Amino acid sequence: MDSIPTLFEELDEYISKSSFKKAIRVCNKILGIEAGNVQAFQCKVICLMQLSNFQEAIDCFKKSKQIESMSFEYSYCLYALNKYQESLKQLEKSQKDNRSLELEAQIHYKLEDYSKTISIYESLLSKPEYSDSVEFITNLCAVYLEAGKLNECQDLINKNKGQQTKTYELAFNSACLAIAKKDIKTAETQLKLAKKVCTDSLKQDGFSEEEIKEEQTSIDTQLAYCQQINGNFEKSLELYQSVLDQEVGDGPSLIAANNKTSISINSSKTHETKELTTALETLRSLLSESNESRLNGKQKRVFNYNICLLLLQLKKIGQCEELIKSIKNKFKGAQNSSLEDLDIINSTLLIREKKYGEVEKLLKGHSASSLKSQLLLAQVYLLDNNVVKALGVLEQLDETVSNKPGIIATKCALYEKSGNLDKAIACLDTLISQLESKSKRTEQEDESYVGLLKACGNFKLKHHKYKEAAEMFDRVLKINPNDLLALPSYIVATSHFDASLSQKYQGKLPNIKFESKIDLDSVEKYGLAYEKKTNESSDASASAVVEKKSNKAPIKLGDGTLVEIKKSKNKLPKNIVANYTPDPDRWLPKWQRANAKASRKKNAKDVVKGPQGLASASQTASLFVKESTKAQPAQPSQSSSKSDKPKNLHKKKSKK
């Protein structure tokens, strides 16, 4: 039998070569000789952790009762098995050194308690060993992004800008920050940089091409998402498929599968039941118990939201309502904005039942800060024929949104409907003055400005405000004197208050030339296209024109001869009677023909009249018209529907 010192020498050799399985066998030999050997026990636990056999490591702890000697390692094993609360309790018993604080921050991150995570990380950032650690800075960036602290994240990235060319994780997080700021162009640049740095660094470390591709799944998924946001669905689907082909099964792969499904459903014009059912089964399989641990709460909510949308499209209303309730119960502590999309789907279900009061209560909780809820609430008021309340919602919109052409047009239409023309005109005038106040306008803004002047002029002209309308068209003519839309409108407007002005501009209208001797009957009869320039004489008969049109162009034979082939004449029926005059009423419905009218007059004499001059019930017929009772559903905004417009599901890369 080998002595314990000899076994330890063998153990040291195996560990130095990373032969952890062989090292565990040696540890078992030592513990067989001396059951209470602490060093052998600790080596065994570390080897099991290196092999990711965390449950076996915990079993060893429980058998040996040496948890106190390795309290941190025990906590880490619990953390690795997603037993976060147990791990936190164990950490409370251990000494608060740096590595324990790091693990505690990691656990709070997994529990989505980002404020506590940031608090611990920021306390560690002041220490030299952390302030210079790229890995630690990368993790802190990820937490800032999840917590929505974009300014803090930007400051941290700016301080460590040079590190982005050395570590792809930091470049990746920089891209995620750009996406959060809706700067997709910068995000794509940063992702391409991250991919290059990833390839170069892993090649130097001796990784194979397959291993490098697997490591790049998160980058490719985020690149595909950028293409999806830009509307380049073909490229996006190609990238998502390349991620799925790796069969890694990690978080990015699940996100790629979800986003690919949403694109295929949104791009489908048919929305057949079979396609929707297949998509529903796919998404449900992605949210299995084995996969849930790979997704954070936000990602799970997005997956469930997409499932709700599919249930809604499949008209499985009961299942949809149950799922919404279960999601709300499960994510009670989630941010209000995270559950807004579910409330919008719920509102859609209530709108179908015309329960507008319940929809109002549901949306008012979000309408103070959310544009989607505000616009849907305005739509609900309009469905309920409450124009005043709808205008009240639109008037409270933020300035960045309230001055958009679509909102202005809606407000004008509603003001017009409610009879408040002054406010409708004031809306248009305000937008015009804002564009005029800009010192430099883009080409698109110039076009919008001219279009807005015309729209405002037409609106004022419609409501007999001729002087104000003429002023609008006059501004257009100062920009473009030959505008053939503004010019006649200006003449019409000025003719109501100053005939001299309309006469002054009347001469600028283009002359309309009519060709003489146009046989309109022939044009209508034969469907001939009228051309201004024609080689035919003006008095050519319609029959000559038709004959010319019917002839084919000459065909050149093999020997060079030109042969003119004419179309064959239409064949007449064999049983046609010569000089037969057809019935002039043949194209009329039967009840309008002369024979039918005479018959009705004859039969009218025999009708027995009842009281009040009505025909008896047996001689009269009743007509019933059924009106549709379907309420038009308010569709969620493209930015809220995960099948219309998908969200940024990608988890920020973090070496945790």
XYZ file of C-alpha atoms in Angstrom:
656
model
C 0.000 0.000 0.000
C 1.275 3.478 -0.949
C 2.015 5.829 1.911
C 0.084 9.080 2.295
C 3.100 11.299 1.322
C 3.557 9.262 -1.886
C -0.140 9.605 -2.698
C 0.037 13.375 -2.171
C 2.971 13.573 -4.592
C 0.900 11.671 -7.153
C -2.089 13.943 -6.423
C 0.021 17.069 -6.954
C 1.202 15.743 -10.342
C -2.345 15.004 -11.555
C -3.648 18.429 -10.477
C -0.757 20.222 -12.229
C -1.720 18.355 -15.437
C -5.454 19.170 -14.929
C -6.210 15.420 -14.727
C -8.970 15.992 -12.189
C -10.666 12.591 -12.485
C -7.417 10.798 -11.669
C -6.800 13.299 -8.879
C -10.195 12.455 -7.331
C -9.304 8.731 -7.329
C -6.084 9.512 -5.445
C -8.030 11.672 -2.949
C -10.388 8.763 -2.328
C -7.366 6.512 -1.590
C -6.017 9.009 0.929
C -9.442 9.415 2.582
C -9.742 5.615 2.679
C -6.559 5.467 4.737
C -7.257 8.592 6.800
C -10.955 9.604 6.693
C -10.450 12.951 8.406
C -7.624 14.219 6.173
C -8.646 17.866 5.529
C -6.224 18.490 2.645
C -7.402 15.418 0.698
C -11.028 16.430 1.252
C -10.392 19.993 0.041
C -8.544 18.743 -3.052
C -11.405 16.403 -3.878
C -14.009 19.187 -3.596
C -11.949 21.550 -5.792
C -11.496 18.832 -8.431
C -15.239 18.132 -8.464
C -15.904 21.855 -8.915
C -13.408 21.980 -11.789
C -15.383 19.185 -13.454
C -18.666 21.086 -12.732
C -19.877 18.213 -10.551
C -21.387 20.632 -8.021
C -24.081 18.327 -6.670
C -21.485 15.632 -5.939
C -19.358 18.259 -4.182
C -22.328 19.225 -1.968
C -22.916 15.555 -1.160
C -19.277 15.308 -0.044
C -19.751 18.336 2.204
C -22.810 16.810 3.832
C -21.127 13.424 4.402
C -17.886 14.780 5.822
C -19.490 17.646 7.807
C -16.572 19.938 6.898
C -18.658 22.795 5.519
C -17.127 25.376 7.863
C -13.604 24.728 6.556
C -14.757 25.528 2.989
C -17.736 27.802 3.518
C -17.071 29.866 0.364
C -16.748 26.777 -1.857
C -19.980 25.370 -0.433
C -21.771 28.667 -1.173
C -20.382 28.661 -4.701
C -21.691 25.127 -5.351
C -25.160 26.199 -4.201
C -24.932 29.250 -6.485
C -23.902 27.067 -9.445
C -26.998 24.890 -8.840
C -29.241 28.028 -8.896
C -29.958 27.735 -5.159
C -29.437 31.444 -4.651
C -31.222 31.996 -1.344
C -29.399 29.061 0.312
C -26.117 30.391 -1.027
C -26.791 33.854 0.430
C -27.597 32.357 3.853
C -24.350 30.406 3.798
C -22.357 33.518 2.820
C -23.736 35.358 5.840
C -21.949 32.798 8.024
C -18.621 33.150 6.213
C -16.018 35.882 6.464
C -16.712 39.002 4.314
C -13.590 38.931 2.187
C -13.410 40.199 -1.418
C -14.268 36.918 -3.094
C -17.313 36.461 -0.825
C -18.486 39.972 -1.729
C -18.018 39.187 -5.416
C -20.091 36.010 -5.094
C -22.767 37.864 -3.157
C -22.933 40.475 -5.959
C -23.243 37.677 -8.524
C -26.164 36.152 -6.612
C -27.987 39.492 -6.382
C -27.417 39.900 -10.137
C -29.053 36.514 -10.789
C -31.939 37.496 -8.513
C -32.220 40.713 -10.575
C -31.601 42.874 -7.531
C -29.368 45.233 -9.496
C -29.210 48.021 -6.904
C -27.501 45.698 -4.354
C -25.184 44.321 -7.046
C -24.109 47.839 -8.059
C -23.622 48.827 -4.420
C -21.209 45.911 -3.817
C -19.373 46.369 -7.132
C -18.891 50.096 -6.614
C -17.439 49.438 -3.138
C -14.944 46.987 -4.688
C -14.101 49.344 -7.589
C -12.085 51.596 -5.283
C -9.604 48.763 -4.624
C -6.579 48.542 -6.980
C -7.015 44.846 -7.794
C -10.511 45.597 -9.122
C -10.090 49.038 -10.692
C -7.529 47.568 -13.122
C -9.441 44.337 -13.791
C -11.053 44.291 -17.253
C -13.208 41.336 -16.253
C -14.587 43.202 -13.229
C -15.259 46.356 -15.299
C -17.049 44.222 -17.922
C -19.293 42.751 -15.226
C -20.083 46.178 -13.793
C -21.019 47.443 -17.288
C -23.421 44.515 -17.648
C -25.112 45.392 -14.340
C -25.398 49.077 -15.274
C -27.068 48.083 -18.554
C -29.552 45.741 -16.881
C -30.398 48.432 -14.312
C -30.918 51.020 -17.071
C -28.104 53.262 -15.815
C -26.828 54.157 -19.268
C -24.888 57.300 -18.273
C -22.897 55.449 -15.610
C -22.169 52.668 -18.094
C -21.026 55.179 -20.717
C -18.667 56.878 -18.239
C -17.132 53.539 -17.240
C -16.633 52.515 -20.894
C -15.093 55.899 -21.759
C -12.562 55.506 -18.933
C -11.576 52.061 -20.260
C -11.937 52.712 -23.995
C -8.498 51.311 -24.794
C -9.409 47.934 -23.298
C -12.050 47.291 -25.995
C -9.360 46.251 -28.478
C -7.958 43.776 -25.930
C -11.088 42.066 -24.636
C -14.127 41.334 -26.768
C -16.513 41.209 -23.777
C -16.085 44.936 -23.124
C -16.536 45.774 -26.822
C -19.677 43.614 -26.771
C -21.091 45.488 -23.772
C -20.272 48.762 -25.516
C -22.422 47.552 -28.450
C -25.258 46.667 -26.060
C -25.087 50.213 -24.682
C -25.377 51.629 -28.220
C -28.448 49.438 -28.848
C -30.024 50.683 -25.617
C -29.480 54.223 -26.947
C -30.966 53.159 -30.327
C -27.689 53.885 -32.108
C -27.723 50.758 -34.287
C -24.919 51.900 -36.598
C -22.451 52.288 -33.706
C -23.654 48.984 -32.249
C -22.839 47.121 -35.480
C -19.358 48.682 -35.568
C -18.681 47.623 -31.973
C -19.994 44.103 -32.576
C -17.730 43.652 -35.584
C -14.811 44.820 -33.438
C -15.812 42.371 -30.693
C -15.964 39.519 -33.223
C -12.495 40.329 -34.582
C -10.932 40.605 -31.110
C -12.664 37.350 -30.085
C -11.306 35.465 -33.124
C -7.747 36.807 -32.719
C -7.490 36.244 -28.965
C -8.959 32.719 -28.998
C -6.744 31.662 -31.905
C -3.709 32.731 -29.882
C -4.978 30.635 -26.968
C -5.187 27.565 -29.238
C -8.962 27.281 -29.610
C -10.335 25.437 -32.639
C -12.567 27.134 -35.213
C -15.644 25.317 -33.903
C -14.935 26.476 -30.354
C -14.445 30.054 -31.580
C -17.792 29.970 -33.430
C -19.517 28.682 -30.309
C -18.011 31.516 -28.285
C -19.244 34.034 -30.866
C -22.918 33.000 -30.675
C -23.765 35.960 -28.427
C -22.113 38.401 -30.868
C -23.844 36.862 -33.909
C -27.217 36.932 -32.149
C -26.795 40.613 -31.366
C -25.700 41.344 -34.947
C -28.807 39.544 -36.205
C -30.924 41.651 -33.850
C -29.411 44.848 -35.311
C -30.274 43.656 -38.829
C -33.791 42.855 -37.630
C -34.213 46.380 -36.217
C -33.048 47.823 -39.566
C -35.622 45.714 -41.431
C -33.040 43.514 -43.164
C -34.879 40.285 -42.332
C -33.089 38.016 -44.816
C -29.665 38.766 -43.328
C -31.118 38.582 -39.827
C -32.622 35.119 -40.426
C -29.346 33.929 -41.933
C -27.411 34.978 -38.818
C -29.990 33.495 -36.444
C -29.821 30.196 -38.341
C -26.012 30.171 -38.141
C -26.312 30.483 -34.343
C -28.857 27.649 -34.180
C -26.635 25.436 -36.362
C -23.984 25.522 -33.615
C -26.416 23.630 -31.326
C -24.846 25.190 -28.246
C -28.139 25.457 -26.369
C -27.135 28.526 -24.367
C -29.088 31.760 -23.788
C -28.163 33.373 -27.139
C -29.344 30.233 -28.973
C -32.736 30.396 -27.243
C -33.034 34.089 -28.114
C -32.086 33.389 -31.737
C -34.830 30.733 -31.947
C -37.415 33.101 -30.454
C -36.511 36.006 -32.749
C -36.387 33.811 -35.828
C -39.877 32.514 -35.054
C -41.210 36.043 -34.546
C -39.768 37.207 -37.906
C -41.257 34.278 -39.814
C -44.702 34.876 -38.282
C -44.635 38.654 -38.821
C -43.469 38.322 -42.427
C -46.134 35.718 -43.241
C -49.036 37.210 -45.197
C -51.363 34.263 -44.750
C -51.112 33.651 -40.985
C -52.457 30.139 -41.423
C -53.514 28.269 -38.301
C -50.935 25.529 -38.905
C -48.054 28.053 -39.034
C -49.239 29.829 -35.875
C -49.664 26.519 -34.026
C -46.142 25.401 -35.009
C -44.732 28.724 -33.793
C -46.619 28.369 -30.506
C -45.207 24.873 -29.910
C -41.690 26.137 -30.703
C -41.888 28.983 -28.181
C -43.354 26.761 -25.481
C -40.521 24.267 -25.939
C -38.004 27.106 -25.520
C -39.457 27.888 -22.099
C -38.974 24.373 -20.702
C -37.608 23.951 -17.170
C -34.148 23.054 -18.456
C -33.972 26.266 -20.498
C -35.472 28.703 -17.999
C -32.244 28.923 -15.980
C -30.430 30.228 -19.076
C -32.752 33.245 -19.367
C -33.213 36.231 -17.097
C -36.618 37.512 -16.005
C -36.865 40.109 -18.763
C -36.170 37.522 -21.450
C -38.729 35.107 -19.975
C -41.361 37.851 -19.997
C -40.659 38.559 -23.679
C -40.986 34.856 -24.547
C -44.292 34.659 -22.645
C -45.486 37.870 -24.314
C -44.916 36.303 -27.743
C -46.841 33.209 -26.647
C -49.733 35.455 -25.545
C -49.751 37.138 -28.972
C -49.930 33.769 -30.728
C -52.768 32.608 -28.464
C -54.579 35.836 -29.295
C -54.144 35.270 -33.041
C -55.313 31.670 -32.672
C -58.387 33.006 -30.800
C -57.554 30.930 -27.715
C -58.857 33.697 -25.460
C -59.191 31.613 -22.289
C -55.604 30.320 -22.465
C -54.351 33.831 -23.213
C -56.110 35.311 -20.162
C -54.807 32.537 -17.881
C -51.230 33.003 -19.102
C -51.385 36.780 -18.522
C -52.559 36.221 -14.936
C -49.845 33.650 -14.228
C -47.101 35.914 -15.647
C -48.268 38.836 -13.521
C -48.294 36.662 -10.390
C -44.864 35.240 -11.198
C -43.234 38.612 -11.860
C -44.908 40.759 -9.226
C -41.654 42.511 -8.354
C -40.876 43.366 -11.980
C -40.754 46.926 -13.270
C -44.046 48.485 -14.333
C -42.801 48.891 -17.919
C -42.091 45.158 -18.160
C -45.740 44.243 -17.587
C -47.174 47.008 -19.761
C -47.170 44.875 -22.921
C -49.228 42.216 -21.148
C -51.747 44.856 -20.072
C -51.986 46.002 -23.697
C -52.831 42.439 -24.802
C -55.358 42.225 -21.970
C -56.821 45.547 -23.151
C -57.213 44.100 -26.639
C -59.259 41.227 -25.191
C -61.450 43.657 -23.241
C -61.940 45.901 -26.292
C -63.363 42.921 -28.185
C -66.005 42.662 -25.470
C -66.522 46.481 -25.531
C -65.523 46.776 -21.860
C -64.059 50.239 -22.371
C -64.303 51.217 -18.687
C -62.093 48.299 -17.608
C -59.600 49.111 -20.377
C -59.419 52.710 -19.151
C -58.589 51.583 -15.579
C -55.977 49.141 -16.864
C -54.174 51.618 -19.125
C -54.266 54.644 -16.830
C -51.644 52.990 -14.638
C -49.157 53.158 -17.525
C -50.365 56.190 -19.493
C -48.443 58.706 -17.376
C -45.082 57.505 -18.732
C -45.813 55.274 -21.720
C -46.576 56.456 -25.254
C -48.048 53.060 -26.242
C -50.600 53.144 -23.433
C -51.481 56.792 -24.109
C -52.186 56.183 -27.794
C -54.182 53.017 -27.086
C -56.196 54.885 -24.447
C -56.992 57.613 -27.007
C -58.091 54.906 -29.452
C -60.363 53.350 -26.812
C -62.025 56.723 -26.184
C -62.636 57.077 -29.930
C -64.162 53.591 -30.077
C -66.445 54.731 -27.259
C -67.290 57.899 -29.289
C -65.738 60.124 -26.615
C -63.875 62.683 -28.730
C -63.280 65.091 -25.833
C -61.407 62.507 -23.721
C -59.404 61.319 -26.745
C -58.300 64.901 -27.389
C -57.429 65.271 -23.712
C -55.003 62.314 -23.971
C -53.420 63.586 -27.206
C -52.992 67.088 -25.744
C -50.983 65.644 -22.831
C -48.430 63.904 -25.065
C -44.787 64.882 -24.825
C -43.651 67.665 -27.209
C -41.314 65.302 -29.065
C -44.341 63.201 -30.031
C -47.199 65.720 -30.125
C -45.637 67.609 -33.050
C -45.367 64.568 -35.311
C -47.472 64.837 -38.502
C -49.634 61.819 -37.645
C -50.562 63.198 -34.217
C -51.199 66.688 -35.616
C -53.439 65.260 -38.360
C -55.423 63.226 -35.813
C -55.866 66.202 -33.496
C -56.993 68.421 -36.382
C -59.561 65.833 -37.485
C -60.904 65.520 -33.932
C -61.010 69.288 -33.388
C -62.864 69.602 -36.678
C -65.309 66.884 -35.627
C -65.951 68.593 -32.289
C -66.462 71.943 -34.063
C -63.373 73.642 -32.613
C -61.841 74.917 -35.867
C -59.649 77.531 -34.150
C -57.719 74.864 -32.260
C -57.403 72.729 -35.378
C -55.884 75.636 -37.292
C -53.695 76.558 -34.290
C -52.186 73.030 -34.355
C -51.167 73.412 -37.982
C -49.902 76.976 -37.500
C -47.771 75.926 -34.502
C -46.075 73.174 -36.488
C -45.470 75.540 -39.422
C -43.939 78.187 -37.165
C -41.634 75.585 -35.575
C -40.318 74.573 -38.988
C -39.943 78.218 -40.018
C -37.943 79.028 -36.878
C -35.237 76.505 -37.791
C -32.194 78.265 -39.211
C -31.159 75.225 -41.219
C -33.637 72.706 -42.537
C -32.842 69.397 -44.168
C -34.180 68.534 -47.621
C -36.811 66.302 -46.063
C -37.879 69.074 -43.669
C -38.222 71.493 -46.608
C -40.528 69.047 -48.383
C -42.538 68.555 -45.174
C -42.798 72.331 -44.744
C -44.209 72.858 -48.263
C -46.595 69.910 -47.865
C -47.765 71.280 -44.515
C -48.434 74.727 -46.015
C -50.601 73.148 -48.714
C -52.471 70.971 -46.195
C -53.107 73.969 -43.944
C -54.229 76.056 -46.922
C -56.664 73.372 -48.100
C -58.053 73.003 -44.575
C -58.685 76.759 -44.296
C -60.132 76.872 -47.805
C -62.513 74.041 -46.899
C -63.821 76.065 -43.947
C -64.162 79.319 -45.919
C -61.195 81.097 -44.306
C -60.122 82.428 -47.672
C -57.623 85.117 -46.627
C -55.713 82.741 -44.331
C -55.783 80.037 -47.020
C -54.461 82.467 -49.651
C -51.596 83.358 -47.279
C -50.589 79.695 -47.017
C -50.614 79.170 -50.784
C -48.766 82.468 -51.282
C -45.879 81.137 -49.142
C -45.720 78.042 -51.321
C -45.654 80.137 -54.512
C -42.791 82.221 -53.107
C -40.770 79.009 -52.793
C -41.967 77.571 -56.132
C -43.924 80.014 -58.383
C -44.844 77.185 -60.780
C -46.425 74.855 -58.210
C -49.466 73.583 -60.124
C -51.240 72.482 -56.929
C -50.846 75.702 -54.960
C -51.477 78.053 -57.920
C -55.118 77.119 -58.730
C -55.931 76.895 -55.003
C -54.501 80.392 -54.495
C -56.625 81.727 -57.388
C -59.769 80.113 -55.922
C -59.032 81.547 -52.444
C -58.299 85.111 -53.645
C -61.357 85.140 -55.917
C -63.527 85.281 -52.792
C -62.061 88.535 -51.459
C -59.859 90.150 -54.158
C -60.719 89.412 -57.790
C -57.756 91.467 -59.050
C -55.284 89.062 -57.375
C -56.949 85.997 -58.861
C -56.941 87.622 -62.302
C -53.269 88.528 -61.873
C -52.277 84.904 -61.324
C -54.825 83.455 -63.731
C -52.479 84.022 -66.652
C -49.864 81.751 -65.066
C -52.102 78.714 -65.377
C -50.995 76.410 -68.227
C -53.135 76.360 -71.349
C -55.107 73.210 -72.088
C -55.106 72.343 -75.792
C -57.935 70.239 -77.212
C -57.557 68.408 -80.525
C -60.446 68.980 -82.929
C -62.715 66.312 -84.360
C -62.216 63.656 -81.664
C -64.727 60.860 -82.228
C -65.612 60.273 -78.557
C -68.243 57.650 -79.425
C -65.653 55.551 -81.245
C -63.155 55.944 -78.416
C -65.785 54.773 -75.920
C -66.984 51.971 -78.196
C -63.628 50.487 -79.133
C -61.626 51.528 -76.046
C -59.032 53.318 -78.158
C -56.227 55.174 -76.400
C -56.213 58.851 -77.390
C -52.782 60.227 -78.308
C -51.955 63.902 -78.781
C -49.553 63.244 -81.652
C -50.993 60.994 -84.352
C -50.074 60.359 -87.974
C -53.717 59.734 -88.879
C -55.708 62.546 -90.450
C -58.196 64.239 -88.155
C -61.184 63.070 -90.224
C -60.126 59.379 -90.308
C -63.060 57.188 -89.548
C -63.141 54.912 -86.504
C -63.368 51.840 -88.700
C -60.094 52.742 -90.458
C -58.356 53.215 -87.081
C -59.654 49.869 -85.842
C -58.548 48.122 -89.041
C -55.067 49.615 -88.714
C -54.809 48.562 -85.087
C -55.872 45.024 -85.920
C -53.160 44.429 -88.539
C -49.993 42.716 -87.436
C -46.503 43.982 -88.299
C -44.851 42.374 -91.388
C -42.986 39.091 -90.723
C -39.616 38.457 -92.363
C -39.224 34.968 -93.845
C -35.966 33.018 -94.225
C -35.380 34.167 -97.811
C -35.809 37.817 -96.820
C -39.395 38.218 -98.101
C -41.742 40.363 -96.056
C -45.190 38.850 -95.585
C -48.063 40.807 -94.016
C -50.363 38.571 -91.965
C -53.746 39.973 -91.008
C -55.848 38.911 -88.081
C -58.748 36.658 -88.979
C -62.209 38.184 -88.673
C -64.408 37.241 -85.752
C -66.564 34.215 -86.562
C -70.323 34.629 -86.286
C -72.640 31.956 -84.811
C -73.928 29.355 -87.311
C -77.586 29.925 -86.410
C -77.501 33.722 -86.826
C -80.545 35.245 -88.561
C -79.757 37.893 -91.162
C -81.151 41.414 -90.624
C -82.377 40.425 -87.145
C -82.900 43.321 -84.710
C -82.095 42.268 -81.085
C -84.383 43.167 -78.204
C -83.328 46.667 -76.954
C -84.037 45.572 -73.317
C -81.696 42.553 -73.484
C -79.047 44.162 -71.223
C -81.533 45.330 -68.561
C -82.439 43.305 -65.451
C -85.693 41.382 -65.891
C -87.630 43.554 -63.442
C -86.801 46.690 -65.464
C -87.887 45.323 -68.861
C -91.102 46.535 -70.532
C -92.776 43.099 -70.376
C -92.182 42.815 -66.621
C -93.607 46.295 -65.978
C -96.774 45.472 -67.931
C -97.163 42.228 -66.003
C -96.826 44.027 -62.650
C -99.500 46.563 -63.617
C -101.864 43.735 -64.565
C -101.264 41.805 -61.331
C -101.582 44.933 -59.197
C -105.337 45.010 -59.840
C -105.770 41.634 -58.093
C -103.899 42.586 -54.882
C -106.191 42.662 -51.852
C -105.527 45.771 -49.764
C -105.631 45.665 -45.982
C -105.979 48.473 -43.418
C -103.921 51.649 -44.025
C -103.518 50.614 -47.679
C -100.999 47.812 -46.789
C -100.853 44.524 -48.689
C -101.779 41.458 -46.638
C -99.009 39.495 -44.918
C -99.349 36.613 -47.357
C -98.684 38.945 -50.325
C -95.806 40.977 -48.917
C -92.192 40.094 -48.087
C -90.013 41.362 -45.174
C -86.337 42.370 -45.447
C -84.016 42.149 -42.431
C -80.554 43.709 -42.336
C -78.088 42.399 -39.770
C -75.333 44.775 -38.629
C -71.936 43.478 -37.624
C -71.318 43.562 -33.894
C -67.589 42.977 -34.135
C -65.576 45.653 -32.363
C -62.443 46.657 -34.155
C -59.594 45.517 -31.927
C -56.910 48.006 -30.980
C -53.712 46.497 -32.127
C -50.737 46.865 -29.893
C -48.013 49.208 -31.074
C -45.190 47.704 -33.444
C -42.698 48.418 -30.850
C -44.909 46.404 -28.215
C -45.783 43.364 -30.530
C -43.233 40.724 -30.429
C -44.314 39.127 -33.515
C -44.525 42.814 -35.399
C -41.728 44.702 -33.956
C -39.160 41.961 -31.657
C -37.340 43.396 -28.474
C -33.648 43.465 -27.566
C -33.598 40.063 -25.824
C -29.844 39.635 -25.787
C -28.272 39.232 -22.417
C -25.216 41.456 -21.964
C -22.043 39.437 -22.012
C -20.669 39.031 -18.554
C -18.023 36.700 -17.274
C -20.024 35.452 -14.338
